[in-house]
Amino acid sequence: MMLPLKENDRPIVKKLLEAGCCARCVLRFCFLEVQSAYRQPYEDTAKELLAFINDEETNVTKDSAVQDQLTKDPPSKKIKLDTAKTDVQAEGDSALVPTVTEEGGARLVKSDVCVVCLGVLQEFCDEAYATKISEVVKAENYQFDTMVLSVSLPAQLSVREHSCWLHVKKEVRKKSMLLDKDDVIKVKDAFKWIMQGLVSKELGGVSVVTKINRQTEQFEVGVGFTHPETDSDCHFLAGACSDCFSPTKNKANVFTRMAVAKAIGKVSDEKFLKKFPCPPTRPASKCVAQDVQCLHVSVFVAGRYNKFSRTLPQTPWVIDGERRMESSVEELIAAPLLSSFRAKGFNFSSSGREDVDVRTLGNGRPFALELLNPHRARFNKAEIRQLQETINQSSDKIRVRDLQIVSRDAMGHMKEGEEDKTKSYSALIWTQKAIDKDDITFLEETKELKLAQKTPLRVLHRRPLTVRERVIHTMSTRFLDAHHFHLVLRTQAGTYIKEFVHGDFGRTKPNLCDLLKTDTDILELDVESVDVDWPPPVPE
Amino acid sequence: LALTLSSCSFTSNRRTQTRVYIKGKNCEDQCVLQHSNRICVITLAESHPILQNGNTIKSINYQISAGCSRLQNKVSGKSKRGGQFLTELAPLCRITCTEGVEYTIYSCIRGRLLEVNEGILERPELLLEKPSTEGYIAVILPKLEESKTVTNGLLSREEYENILSKRTSSTQQGPKTEPEPC
């Protein structure tokens, strides 16, 4: 194609080529938005630029450095150019770049790695790399509709970009006073213009898009590049603009892309030019591509669970690295889901929780399970019903109902329930003094009993010491024998039932001991209902 | 219903607790109850003079020195910042009975003071009626790294009972024998 370059682009092109920019970066600094210009083979762009320079009537350049920069193939590439076209096949010197060997000595090395993109737009923008990316995606076998390709570049690219900008700023302003650094095409954009199409083709036409919002794009493939050789390019910014960098983190993480970009924005041109070469130095090596990472957004599965065992914790019980109790509610629910959704991990949360020795009866307790990086995310109602059945068959200690896929916001509903909804319990009470039926009937008349509960001693090691005001709305009783009766209570969320019964050294007031005027203790406790009307019931 | 049970609240959620004893001078024995989560409750032991012979309590004072009152102890946050750090001999409070004898109650263990029992200020009879539960003196949180060793060297129930029986047998033998020093 004919690159739409103008007369006033020529000085920019020439300066950047001499400095060691690759052909595609030159296009970027010419503010070229024509995506096809970037998509065409690198050599074609290179040749066109060369021709553009040589076209100058008054100044036929035989500048060998410029010729070399354009005609040399990107490093390690094995392109068989048609010999008829390649009358400018260059042998000559590519730039000699000093580099330090592994042994510690210095030597000169031939390099034509772009001084700005460090090879990203040279080496990694072709079908070969697109194939590599798509091979990883195919191997991981995800289920998805659209794919987002995201690219992460080393922070020093913005330093080098700024240096190149300063190098041609005058020439750009001559071209147009309105153009600014922000108008330069970003490396990421150029990369995506080239690679989205190539990757899509390799994956059989799958839609590869730029991320606009989280809702529609669910699957992301991340490519990343590092360039250890030039990591220190950023370091001078710490001195020039110290308030941009957080001192608390360790050195390696201080120079984040955000922090570096911010610092560059703050530093004056003079200060920058004092501390960093303009144009940037030539690197000896190109970027290293990191492993391709695939990530699918989390899927949220909600439901309600019953717990029928008095020896099953809700979450794994581990002390000093040793597991104290076999299994847990969350593991029993998660296991079949992890395998069907082919997810790597999960986060379990619920609307409150019960102790190991407490059963959860009635409609059960609402929970939500976040499945991390699921390889499969779409299930119809019948399949979900089947999953629920699988969980229920796997153990008689728990039961799950109303299993359904929900959105991330749904999690908020569940946590709401924790604070302001009521719960009801039934407890088996022991009394020290002998009682008869009439001694406990008054409890049925006791309504809206206000308690002041200091943080129970059994949880005081991990909770702040405070006093909680809680209300027991209603109670009912069933006499069993002289030292036992059943107590059913409906209480405000967050009430400690065990402490209400035994008093916790008098730190819950009033307590059942006070009310019955005898020592009492709780032998068994069950949750009868968690009065949260979420998630919506799923008809069987 | 044949259900075994201890009236101690700590057992009702299946965790274990240990009770150890400290022999004090003049039989001023104390007790430490440690929960499996390392929290300790300091109480009087049943042999303490305050709990004998129908005493009544005249006053309980948490102001243990001019500059230090245990009532001013304030902890905040999960890590209980601000709690006074106590060593074994740190006084918790001074209790005066009606015959005028003043007793000092000690921490007995190392740790951060979380709270003292203000209930006994309002109702001192709690201390006499329920010294092991509602009449507790203080709650202390030992350091995490000391949680297992903080009760080392204190007496088990068996050892304590041995000492008690030695005391009574020596008084029963009559004035000829020196009473066992407390």
XYZ file of C-alpha atoms in Angstrom:
722
model
C 0.000 0.000 0.000
C 0.981 3.567 -0.297
C 1.643 5.033 3.079
C -0.123 8.372 3.375
C 2.989 10.286 4.413
C 3.538 13.945 3.713
C 6.485 16.185 3.089
C 6.538 17.404 6.670
C 6.714 13.832 7.920
C 10.062 13.334 6.278
C 12.260 14.931 8.949
C 10.428 12.939 11.618
C 10.874 9.670 9.766
C 14.532 10.328 9.070
C 15.359 11.301 12.623
C 13.607 8.288 14.116
C 15.169 5.810 11.729
C 18.607 7.192 12.477
C 17.857 6.880 16.156
C 16.996 3.207 15.810
C 13.207 3.131 15.714
C 11.546 0.287 13.881
C 9.318 0.970 10.915
C 6.054 0.550 12.789
C 7.097 2.898 15.583
C 7.946 5.449 12.927
C 4.349 5.181 11.673
C 3.133 5.764 15.207
C 5.100 8.964 15.557
C 3.643 10.084 12.257
C 0.227 9.819 13.856
C -0.878 7.237 11.330
C -4.224 5.718 12.279
C -4.671 3.567 9.219
C -4.738 0.107 10.786
C -3.877 -1.709 7.593
C -0.554 0.113 7.474
C 0.438 -1.721 10.636
C -1.012 -5.030 9.489
C 0.990 -5.276 6.322
C 4.205 -7.298 6.547
C 6.966 -5.478 8.383
C 9.341 -5.583 5.407
C 6.803 -3.862 3.179
C 6.457 -0.998 5.612
C 10.204 -0.827 5.959
C 10.728 -0.662 2.235
C 8.105 2.001 1.780
C 9.685 4.190 4.403
C 13.040 3.792 2.766
C 11.579 4.737 -0.572
C 9.882 7.715 1.027
C 13.191 8.993 2.347
C 15.046 8.400 -0.900
C 12.314 10.169 -2.758
C 13.492 13.522 -1.575
C 14.681 15.398 -4.604
C 17.028 17.746 -2.933
C 18.494 15.301 -0.526
C 19.020 11.859 -1.908
C 20.166 10.052 1.113
C 22.508 7.207 1.068
C 22.662 7.359 4.754
C 23.713 3.797 5.357
C 22.569 3.689 8.913
C 19.051 4.555 7.827
C 19.155 2.003 5.026
C 20.362 -0.655 7.397
C 17.696 0.060 9.956
C 14.977 -0.445 7.398
C 16.263 -3.242 5.307
C 17.514 -5.540 7.971
C 14.996 -8.197 8.873
C 13.783 -8.196 12.417
C 16.225 -10.228 14.479
C 16.068 -14.011 14.211
C 13.398 -13.892 11.571
C 13.850 -16.187 8.604
C 11.990 -14.440 5.843
C 12.662 -15.534 2.319
C 12.260 -12.331 0.373
C 11.725 -12.578 -3.287
C 15.203 -11.867 -4.692
C 13.719 -9.747 -7.442
C 12.428 -7.290 -4.918
C 15.360 -7.233 -2.626
C 17.913 -5.155 -4.392
C 18.490 -3.417 -1.114
C 19.279 -6.511 0.846
C 21.691 -5.084 3.319
C 24.735 -6.764 4.676
C 26.245 -3.745 6.149
C 26.687 -2.744 9.763
C 23.622 -2.863 11.850
C 24.144 -0.787 14.916
C 26.762 -2.079 17.246
C 25.511 -2.049 20.739
C 27.617 -2.496 23.825
C 26.398 -5.215 26.049
C 27.591 -6.996 29.155
C 28.040 -10.732 28.826
C 27.168 -13.318 31.429
C 30.797 -13.513 32.441
C 30.748 -9.825 33.172
C 32.836 -8.554 30.307
C 31.597 -6.021 27.761
C 31.456 -6.439 24.043
C 29.771 -5.002 21.020
C 26.800 -6.818 19.586
C 24.860 -6.286 16.395
C 21.356 -5.202 17.160
C 18.420 -3.694 15.392
C 15.962 -4.009 18.175
C 13.759 -0.937 18.148
C 14.798 1.618 20.729
C 11.182 2.387 21.635
C 9.085 -0.759 21.427
C 12.025 -3.036 22.247
C 10.906 -5.478 19.585
C 7.240 -5.781 20.524
C 6.066 -4.393 17.182
C 8.836 -6.146 15.282
C 9.100 -9.679 16.560
C 5.806 -10.335 18.226
C 3.365 -9.007 15.683
C 3.194 -11.816 13.206
C 1.404 -15.047 12.461
C 3.982 -17.102 14.287
C 3.238 -15.395 17.571
C -0.505 -15.417 16.892
C -0.198 -19.150 16.455
C 1.613 -19.469 19.764
C -1.119 -17.522 21.515
C -3.937 -19.481 19.970
C -2.255 -22.785 20.744
C -2.334 -21.923 24.431
C -5.978 -20.873 24.200
C -6.941 -24.073 22.398
C -5.029 -26.233 24.848
C -6.786 -24.692 27.848
C -10.136 -25.474 26.309
C -12.279 -22.655 27.591
C -15.893 -22.082 26.693
C -16.367 -18.481 25.533
C -18.094 -16.227 22.992
C -15.775 -13.265 22.676
C -12.207 -12.910 23.711
C -10.318 -9.883 24.895
C -6.648 -9.681 24.095
C -4.760 -7.691 26.671
C -1.116 -6.817 26.539
C 1.204 -5.749 29.297
C 4.387 -3.904 28.452
C 7.463 -3.107 30.515
C 7.240 0.250 32.282
C 10.370 1.555 30.610
C 8.560 1.705 27.285
C 6.874 4.904 28.397
C 10.246 6.373 29.336
C 11.672 5.531 25.924
C 8.528 6.748 24.214
C 8.862 10.071 25.989
C 12.494 10.307 24.966
C 11.624 9.707 21.307
C 8.866 12.243 21.539
C 11.270 14.871 22.807
C 13.644 13.872 20.031
C 11.126 14.814 17.334
C 8.997 17.328 19.184
C 10.304 20.272 17.211
C 9.709 18.546 13.896
C 6.204 17.528 14.953
C 5.338 21.077 15.952
C 6.518 22.255 12.577
C 4.141 19.753 11.045
C 1.268 20.998 13.169
C 1.046 23.088 16.305
C -1.979 21.126 17.372
C -0.263 17.776 17.658
C 0.842 16.552 21.036
C 2.370 13.465 22.622
C -1.105 12.083 23.308
C -1.736 11.950 19.573
C 1.108 9.532 19.016
C -0.353 6.093 18.364
C 0.199 3.904 21.420
C 2.262 0.737 21.153
C -0.605 -1.256 22.666
C -3.073 -0.025 20.082
C -0.764 -0.835 17.184
C -0.151 -4.273 18.653
C -3.854 -4.977 18.989
C -4.661 -3.688 15.499
C -2.282 -6.279 14.161
C -2.812 -9.161 16.532
C -6.558 -9.208 17.130
C -7.185 -10.185 13.542
C -4.367 -12.700 13.401
C -5.386 -14.457 16.608
C -9.003 -14.477 15.570
C -8.045 -16.157 12.324
C -5.972 -18.805 14.099
C -8.929 -19.557 16.364
C -11.282 -20.082 13.471
C -12.885 -16.673 13.353
C -13.631 -16.165 17.038
C -14.402 -12.559 17.903
C -11.355 -10.896 19.460
C -12.175 -7.480 20.858
C -10.886 -4.637 22.953
C -12.244 -4.530 26.455
C -15.003 -1.980 26.866
C -16.777 -3.168 29.950
C -16.727 -6.171 32.213
C -20.259 -7.320 31.538
C -20.006 -8.410 27.950
C -16.424 -9.615 27.728
C -15.865 -12.594 29.935
C -12.719 -14.222 28.648
C -9.354 -12.517 28.583
C -6.074 -13.645 27.132
C -3.128 -11.759 28.483
C 0.219 -11.509 26.790
C 3.076 -9.794 28.518
C 6.593 -8.737 27.767
C 9.566 -8.022 29.947
C 12.923 -6.539 29.139
C 15.270 -6.966 32.091
C 18.147 -5.355 30.206
C 16.493 -1.935 30.363
C 14.582 -2.154 33.644
C 16.927 0.403 35.135
C 15.747 2.990 32.604
C 13.024 3.933 35.077
C 15.210 4.332 38.104
C 16.217 7.943 37.577
C 12.576 8.915 38.003
C 12.690 7.966 41.665
C 15.123 10.801 42.228
C 13.474 13.249 39.855
C 9.963 12.707 41.111
C 10.057 10.892 44.412
C 6.449 11.531 45.436
C 5.214 9.320 42.624
C 6.767 6.208 44.042
C 5.634 4.406 47.142
C 8.657 3.855 49.361
C 7.211 1.055 51.425
C 7.227 -1.637 48.780
C 10.404 -3.460 47.825
C 12.500 -2.079 45.002
C 11.300 -4.446 42.301
C 7.686 -3.420 42.550
C 8.137 0.316 43.017
C 8.343 1.139 39.308
C 4.823 0.245 38.288
C 3.507 1.344 34.917
C 1.110 3.783 36.563
C 3.759 5.330 38.761
C 6.237 5.666 35.897
C 3.637 7.246 33.610
C 2.668 9.676 36.345
C 6.277 10.629 36.990
C 6.932 11.239 33.304
C 3.938 13.551 33.233
C 5.349 15.555 36.102
C 8.986 15.801 35.106
C 9.954 18.839 33.033
C 11.514 18.312 29.599
C 14.847 19.799 30.728
C 15.046 17.621 33.751
C 14.194 14.536 31.728
C 16.813 15.292 29.099
C 19.452 15.763 31.762
C 18.860 12.314 33.158
C 17.928 10.166 30.181
C 19.476 9.892 26.718
C 17.541 11.346 23.819
C 17.122 9.412 21.575
C 17.183 6.336 23.819
C 20.101 3.911 23.740
C 19.960 0.868 21.543
C 19.147 -2.347 23.387
C 21.191 -5.463 22.700
C 18.263 -7.809 23.018
C 14.578 -7.853 22.276
C 11.767 -8.296 24.776
C 11.042 -11.619 26.330
C 7.495 -12.843 25.936
C 5.966 -14.154 29.127
C 3.650 -17.135 29.202
C 0.251 -16.451 27.753
C -2.316 -16.228 30.571
C -5.955 -17.096 30.122
C -8.574 -15.846 32.518
C -12.320 -16.233 32.523
C -14.319 -13.971 34.827
C -15.620 -15.631 37.976
C -18.987 -17.326 37.971
C -21.155 -17.039 41.082
C -23.285 -19.960 42.222
C -25.742 -19.387 45.051
C -28.090 -21.534 47.084
C -29.065 -22.497 50.620
C -27.459 -25.257 52.649
C -28.513 -27.460 55.512
C -25.984 -28.982 57.864
C -27.078 -32.165 59.609
C -23.829 -33.054 61.308
C -22.528 -31.812 64.660
C -18.958 -32.590 63.679
C -18.668 -30.678 60.432
C -17.140 -27.200 60.336
C -18.318 -24.683 57.795
C -14.802 -23.928 56.603
C -11.741 -26.178 56.838
C -10.484 -26.377 60.398
C -6.717 -26.172 60.382
C -4.510 -25.369 63.365
C -0.733 -25.062 63.009
C -0.873 -26.500 59.534
C -2.700 -29.592 60.697
C -6.260 -30.291 59.712
C -8.334 -30.905 62.839
C -11.556 -32.061 61.263
C -12.337 -33.922 58.105
C -13.952 -31.919 55.371
C -16.202 -28.886 55.697
C -19.457 -27.518 54.339
C -17.701 -25.380 51.781
C -15.545 -28.203 50.468
C -18.508 -30.555 50.129
C -20.453 -27.982 48.138
C -17.502 -26.802 46.073
C -16.094 -30.166 44.974
C -18.634 -31.111 42.283
C -18.888 -27.474 41.145
C -15.130 -27.114 40.727
C -15.051 -30.132 38.517
C -18.082 -29.292 36.336
C -17.143 -25.678 35.873
C -13.514 -26.695 35.505
C -12.528 -23.918 37.869
C -9.205 -23.511 39.614
C -10.392 -22.345 42.979
C -13.254 -20.811 44.889
C -14.312 -18.281 47.532
C -17.150 -19.300 49.786
C -19.327 -16.862 51.661
C -22.588 -17.158 53.500
C -25.141 -15.131 55.356
C -23.643 -15.713 58.797
C -22.330 -19.089 59.957
C -22.802 -21.684 62.635
C -20.396 -23.490 64.965
C -19.143 -26.998 64.232
C -21.538 -28.542 66.743
C -24.632 -26.682 65.557
C -26.976 -28.060 62.897
C -28.650 -25.881 60.276
C -32.208 -27.045 59.690
C -35.286 -25.595 57.996
C -34.788 -23.804 54.701
C -31.095 -23.606 55.241
C -28.566 -20.794 55.171
C -27.960 -18.686 52.034
C -24.499 -19.019 50.539
C -22.651 -17.922 47.420
C -19.661 -19.593 45.876
C -17.367 -17.658 43.565
C -15.772 -20.053 41.080
C -12.422 -18.708 39.957
C -11.306 -18.880 36.346
C -13.936 -21.389 35.223
C -13.176 -23.054 31.891
C -16.865 -23.639 31.448
C -19.415 -21.029 32.481
C -22.728 -21.738 30.868
C -25.130 -24.268 32.305
C -28.862 -24.581 31.722
C -31.415 -25.106 34.489
C -31.488 -28.863 34.063
C -27.729 -29.097 34.361
C -27.750 -26.997 37.522
C -30.461 -29.197 38.988
C -28.268 -32.172 38.216
C -25.312 -30.525 39.967
C -27.466 -29.923 43.029
C -28.407 -33.569 43.014
C -24.755 -34.591 42.768
C -23.864 -32.487 45.798
C -26.756 -33.947 47.774
C -25.827 -37.490 46.879
C -22.210 -36.975 47.842
C -22.806 -36.704 51.590
C -25.575 -37.048 54.134
C -24.025 -34.345 56.274
C -25.242 -31.481 54.117
C -28.023 -30.674 51.715
C -28.228 -27.911 49.160
C -31.335 -26.298 47.633
C -32.171 -23.447 45.245
C -28.811 -23.819 43.496
C -28.493 -21.217 40.735
C -26.013 -19.048 38.885
C -26.219 -15.427 40.005
C -24.465 -12.181 39.166
C -21.680 -10.678 41.208
C -23.972 -7.960 42.645
C -26.118 -10.650 44.117
C -23.438 -11.163 46.747
C -24.458 -7.846 48.256
C -27.973 -9.127 48.983
C -26.599 -11.968 50.964
C -24.398 -9.915 53.197
C -27.313 -7.529 53.821
C -29.114 -10.420 55.417
C -26.324 -10.908 57.871
C -26.941 -7.596 59.564
C -30.626 -6.999 59.748
C -32.570 -10.181 59.294
C -33.783 -12.409 62.098
C -32.812 -16.001 62.778
C -34.516 -18.681 64.799
C -32.961 -21.417 66.892
C -33.892 -24.364 69.024
C -31.803 -25.368 72.002
C -31.683 -28.180 74.525
C -31.251 -26.574 77.943
C -29.957 -28.090 81.160
C -30.768 -26.543 84.515
C -28.909 -27.144 87.736
C -31.882 -26.787 90.013
C -34.902 -29.001 89.455
C -37.695 -27.329 87.518
C -41.254 -28.091 86.644
C -43.429 -27.022 83.713
C -44.703 -23.878 85.373
C -41.234 -22.548 86.058
C -40.574 -21.941 82.383
C -43.900 -20.766 80.965
C -43.081 -17.120 81.649
C -40.465 -17.292 78.909
C -43.277 -17.544 76.363
C -44.560 -14.168 77.500
C -41.141 -12.519 77.283
C -41.000 -10.386 74.136
C -38.311 -8.122 72.694
C -35.847 -8.955 75.437
C -32.857 -6.598 75.122
C -29.448 -8.103 75.788
C -26.058 -6.512 76.312
C -23.460 -9.046 75.207
C -19.762 -8.464 75.753
C -17.660 -10.239 73.123
C -17.817 -13.893 74.206
C -14.588 -15.229 75.718
C -14.554 -18.060 73.184
C -14.113 -15.621 70.290
C -12.357 -12.802 72.143
C -8.950 -13.820 70.804
C -9.949 -12.775 67.293
C -12.655 -10.154 67.771
C -12.476 -6.716 69.312
C -13.722 -6.334 72.860
C -17.017 -4.540 72.725
C -20.597 -4.722 73.947
C -23.287 -5.729 71.494
C -26.922 -4.901 72.053
C -29.139 -7.593 70.671
C -32.797 -8.461 70.914
C -34.520 -11.780 71.500
C -37.876 -11.237 69.840
C -39.803 -14.287 71.033
C -39.301 -17.549 72.892
C -41.242 -20.759 73.359
C -40.586 -23.779 75.526
C -41.238 -27.494 75.753
C -40.695 -29.113 79.134
C -38.710 -32.387 79.076
C -37.803 -33.316 82.647
C -36.679 -31.852 85.961
C -33.387 -30.680 84.503
C -34.063 -30.288 80.794
C -36.292 -28.388 78.447
C -36.404 -27.284 74.811
C -36.149 -23.597 74.078
C -37.012 -22.053 70.727
C -35.933 -18.459 70.137
C -36.335 -15.925 67.358
C -33.543 -13.367 67.641
C -31.899 -10.416 65.934
C -29.029 -11.347 63.608
C -25.702 -11.518 65.435
C -27.043 -12.730 68.790
C -24.810 -15.199 70.607
C -27.253 -17.875 71.731
C -24.872 -20.021 73.778
C -23.810 -17.020 75.813
C -27.416 -15.999 76.422
C -27.999 -19.445 77.928
C -24.955 -19.861 80.188
C -24.177 -16.204 80.768
C -20.464 -16.295 79.808
C -19.199 -15.387 83.293
C -22.015 -12.871 83.587
C -20.795 -10.968 80.555
C -24.107 -11.381 78.714
C -26.905 -9.649 80.604
C -29.593 -10.628 81.119
C -29.045 -14.326 80.576
C -31.092 -17.461 81.093
C -29.415 -18.175 84.445
C -30.648 -14.813 85.719
C -34.141 -15.381 84.332
C -34.491 -18.899 85.770
C -32.448 -18.184 88.895
C -30.272 -21.257 88.405
C -27.127 -22.259 86.579
C -28.050 -23.326 83.066
C -26.126 -24.621 80.120
C -26.810 -25.468 76.509
C -26.460 -29.076 75.450
C -27.490 -28.816 71.823
C -28.240 -26.003 69.444
C -29.858 -25.983 66.026
C -30.484 -23.156 63.593
C -34.128 -23.443 62.579
C -34.297 -20.635 60.068
C -32.251 -17.845 58.539
C -34.860 -15.283 57.561
C -33.261 -13.919 54.403
C -35.330 -14.169 51.245
C -32.409 -14.571 48.930
C -31.540 -16.421 46.734
C -34.929 -16.728 45.045
C -36.359 -20.231 45.425
C -35.927 -22.578 42.484
C -39.017 -24.708 41.917
C -38.085 -28.404 42.119
C -31.790 -37.976 79.744
C -28.355 -39.311 80.473
C -26.292 -36.395 79.355
C -22.928 -35.618 80.836
C -22.204 -32.059 81.384
C -20.037 -29.578 83.140
C -21.599 -26.345 84.126
C -18.570 -24.549 82.848
C -19.562 -22.598 79.786
C -16.294 -23.270 78.054
C -17.150 -26.869 77.337
C -20.459 -26.306 75.662
C -18.928 -25.680 72.283
C -16.680 -28.720 72.505
C -13.506 -26.830 73.137
C -11.357 -27.763 76.082
C -10.263 -25.640 78.952
C -7.722 -26.178 81.668
C -7.878 -25.018 85.218
C -4.691 -24.445 87.180
C -4.013 -23.181 90.667
C -1.556 -20.852 92.313
C -0.600 -21.329 95.909
C -0.430 -17.978 97.628
C 1.102 -16.951 100.960
C -1.263 -17.335 103.906
C -3.499 -19.563 101.794
C -4.361 -16.707 99.433
C -4.739 -19.169 96.580
C -5.896 -18.201 93.124
C -7.051 -19.956 90.011
C -6.478 -19.513 86.279
C -8.904 -20.943 83.765
C -7.459 -21.114 80.252
C -9.585 -21.602 77.153
C -8.243 -23.467 74.134
C -8.095 -20.112 72.366
C -5.480 -19.078 75.015
C -7.655 -16.526 76.845
C -7.303 -16.765 80.652
C -9.771 -15.899 83.385
C -8.320 -15.114 86.822
C -10.396 -16.047 89.852
C -10.003 -16.751 93.553
C -9.499 -20.412 94.487
C -12.024 -21.949 96.853
C -9.449 -21.972 99.667
C -8.852 -18.232 99.598
C -9.454 -16.574 102.987
C -11.934 -14.101 101.488
C -14.234 -16.998 100.693
C -14.073 -18.537 104.182
C -16.011 -18.137 107.375
C -18.911 -15.994 106.254
C -16.840 -12.928 105.427
C -18.439 -9.881 103.965
C -16.662 -7.575 101.599
C -16.166 -3.980 102.569
C -14.501 -2.721 99.377
C -12.902 -3.719 96.118
C -10.342 -1.348 94.697
C -8.899 -1.519 91.214
C -6.727 1.512 91.862
C -3.532 -0.309 92.620
C -1.213 2.686 92.771
C -1.322 6.441 92.449
C -0.836 6.291 88.727
C -2.535 3.066 87.821
C -6.119 1.957 87.922
C -7.129 -1.277 86.264
C -10.465 0.350 85.513
C -8.755 2.665 83.074
C -7.575 -0.263 81.015
C -8.908 0.214 77.475
C -8.263 -2.184 74.636
C -9.146 -1.553 71.026
C -9.177 -3.539 67.837
C -8.624 -7.196 67.201
C -5.068 -7.060 68.500
C -6.254 -5.505 71.766
C -3.957 -2.508 71.590
C -3.722 -0.443 74.725
C -4.221 -3.197 77.262
C -1.880 -2.989 80.249
C 0.791 -5.655 80.029
C 0.989 -7.662 83.242
C 3.600 -9.949 84.758
C 2.890 -12.661 87.321
C 3.157 -10.454 90.384
C 1.234 -7.503 89.013
C -1.628 -6.601 91.340
C -5.102 -6.661 89.856
C -7.051 -5.322 92.777
C -7.155 -5.005 96.539
C -10.091 -6.427 98.440
C -10.918 -5.418 102.005
C -13.181 -7.528 104.167
C -15.216 -6.156 107.042
C -12.738 -7.194 109.724
C -10.335 -4.856 108.025
C -7.964 -7.318 106.384
C -6.810 -6.212 102.953
C -5.943 -8.814 100.333
C -4.106 -8.219 97.081
C -5.184 -10.286 94.097
C -2.442 -10.921 91.567
C -2.299 -11.533 87.840
C -0.422 -14.875 88.260
C 0.370 -15.015 84.542
C 2.041 -12.846 81.904
C -0.242 -11.220 79.374
C -2.279 -8.272 78.263
C -5.118 -7.227 80.554
C -8.356 -7.239 78.570
C -10.897 -6.491 81.274
C -11.506 -6.502 85.000
C -14.838 -7.494 86.436
C -16.802 -4.344 87.141
C -19.799 -6.447 88.144
C -18.226 -7.182 91.520
C -17.837 -3.467 92.197
C -21.591 -3.122 91.946
C -22.393 -6.407 93.653
C -19.520 -7.674 95.786
C -21.613 -10.625 96.906
C -21.047 -12.102 93.437
C -17.445 -12.669 94.414
C -18.545 -14.687 97.435
C -21.410 -16.580 95.817
C -19.885 -17.369 92.427
C -16.134 -16.898 92.659
C -15.422 -19.177 89.672
C -17.896 -17.683 87.239
C -19.688 -14.380 87.653
C -17.312 -13.373 90.428
C -14.189 -13.582 88.267
C -11.508 -10.959 88.749
C -9.971 -10.377 85.321
C -9.536 -11.605 81.736
C -5.990 -11.739 80.372
C -4.700 -12.481 76.862
C -1.254 -14.126 76.880
C 1.106 -13.473 73.979
C 0.594 -15.862 71.108
C 4.079 -17.296 71.440
C 3.602 -17.822 75.194
C 0.125 -19.290 75.021
C 1.212 -22.839 75.790
C 3.792 -21.995 78.439
C 1.970 -19.364 80.416
C 0.533 -21.919 82.846
C 3.792 -23.855 83.226
C 4.682 -24.350 86.837
C 1.168 -23.740 88.079
C -0.631 -26.480 89.989
C -2.990 -29.034 88.539
C -6.182 -29.823 90.419
C -4.556 -32.911 91.900
C -1.489 -31.042 93.093
C -3.695 -28.343 94.563
C -5.808 -30.847 96.441
C -2.652 -32.427 97.821
C -1.599 -29.124 99.232
C -5.017 -28.509 100.709
C -5.029 -31.857 102.430
C -1.531 -31.242 103.819
C -2.763 -28.003 105.287
C -5.780 -29.488 107.042
C -3.902 -32.546 108.323
C -1.228 -30.377 109.866
C -3.801 -28.238 111.700
C -5.600 -31.421 112.833
C -2.431 -32.756 114.448
C -2.667 -30.073 117.063
C -0.306 -27.399 118.402
C 2.651 -29.762 118.780
C 3.314 -29.683 115.071
C 4.235 -26.613 113.126
C 1.418 -25.879 110.708
C 2.437 -26.356 107.103
C 3.462 -22.981 105.793
C 0.998 -21.750 103.212
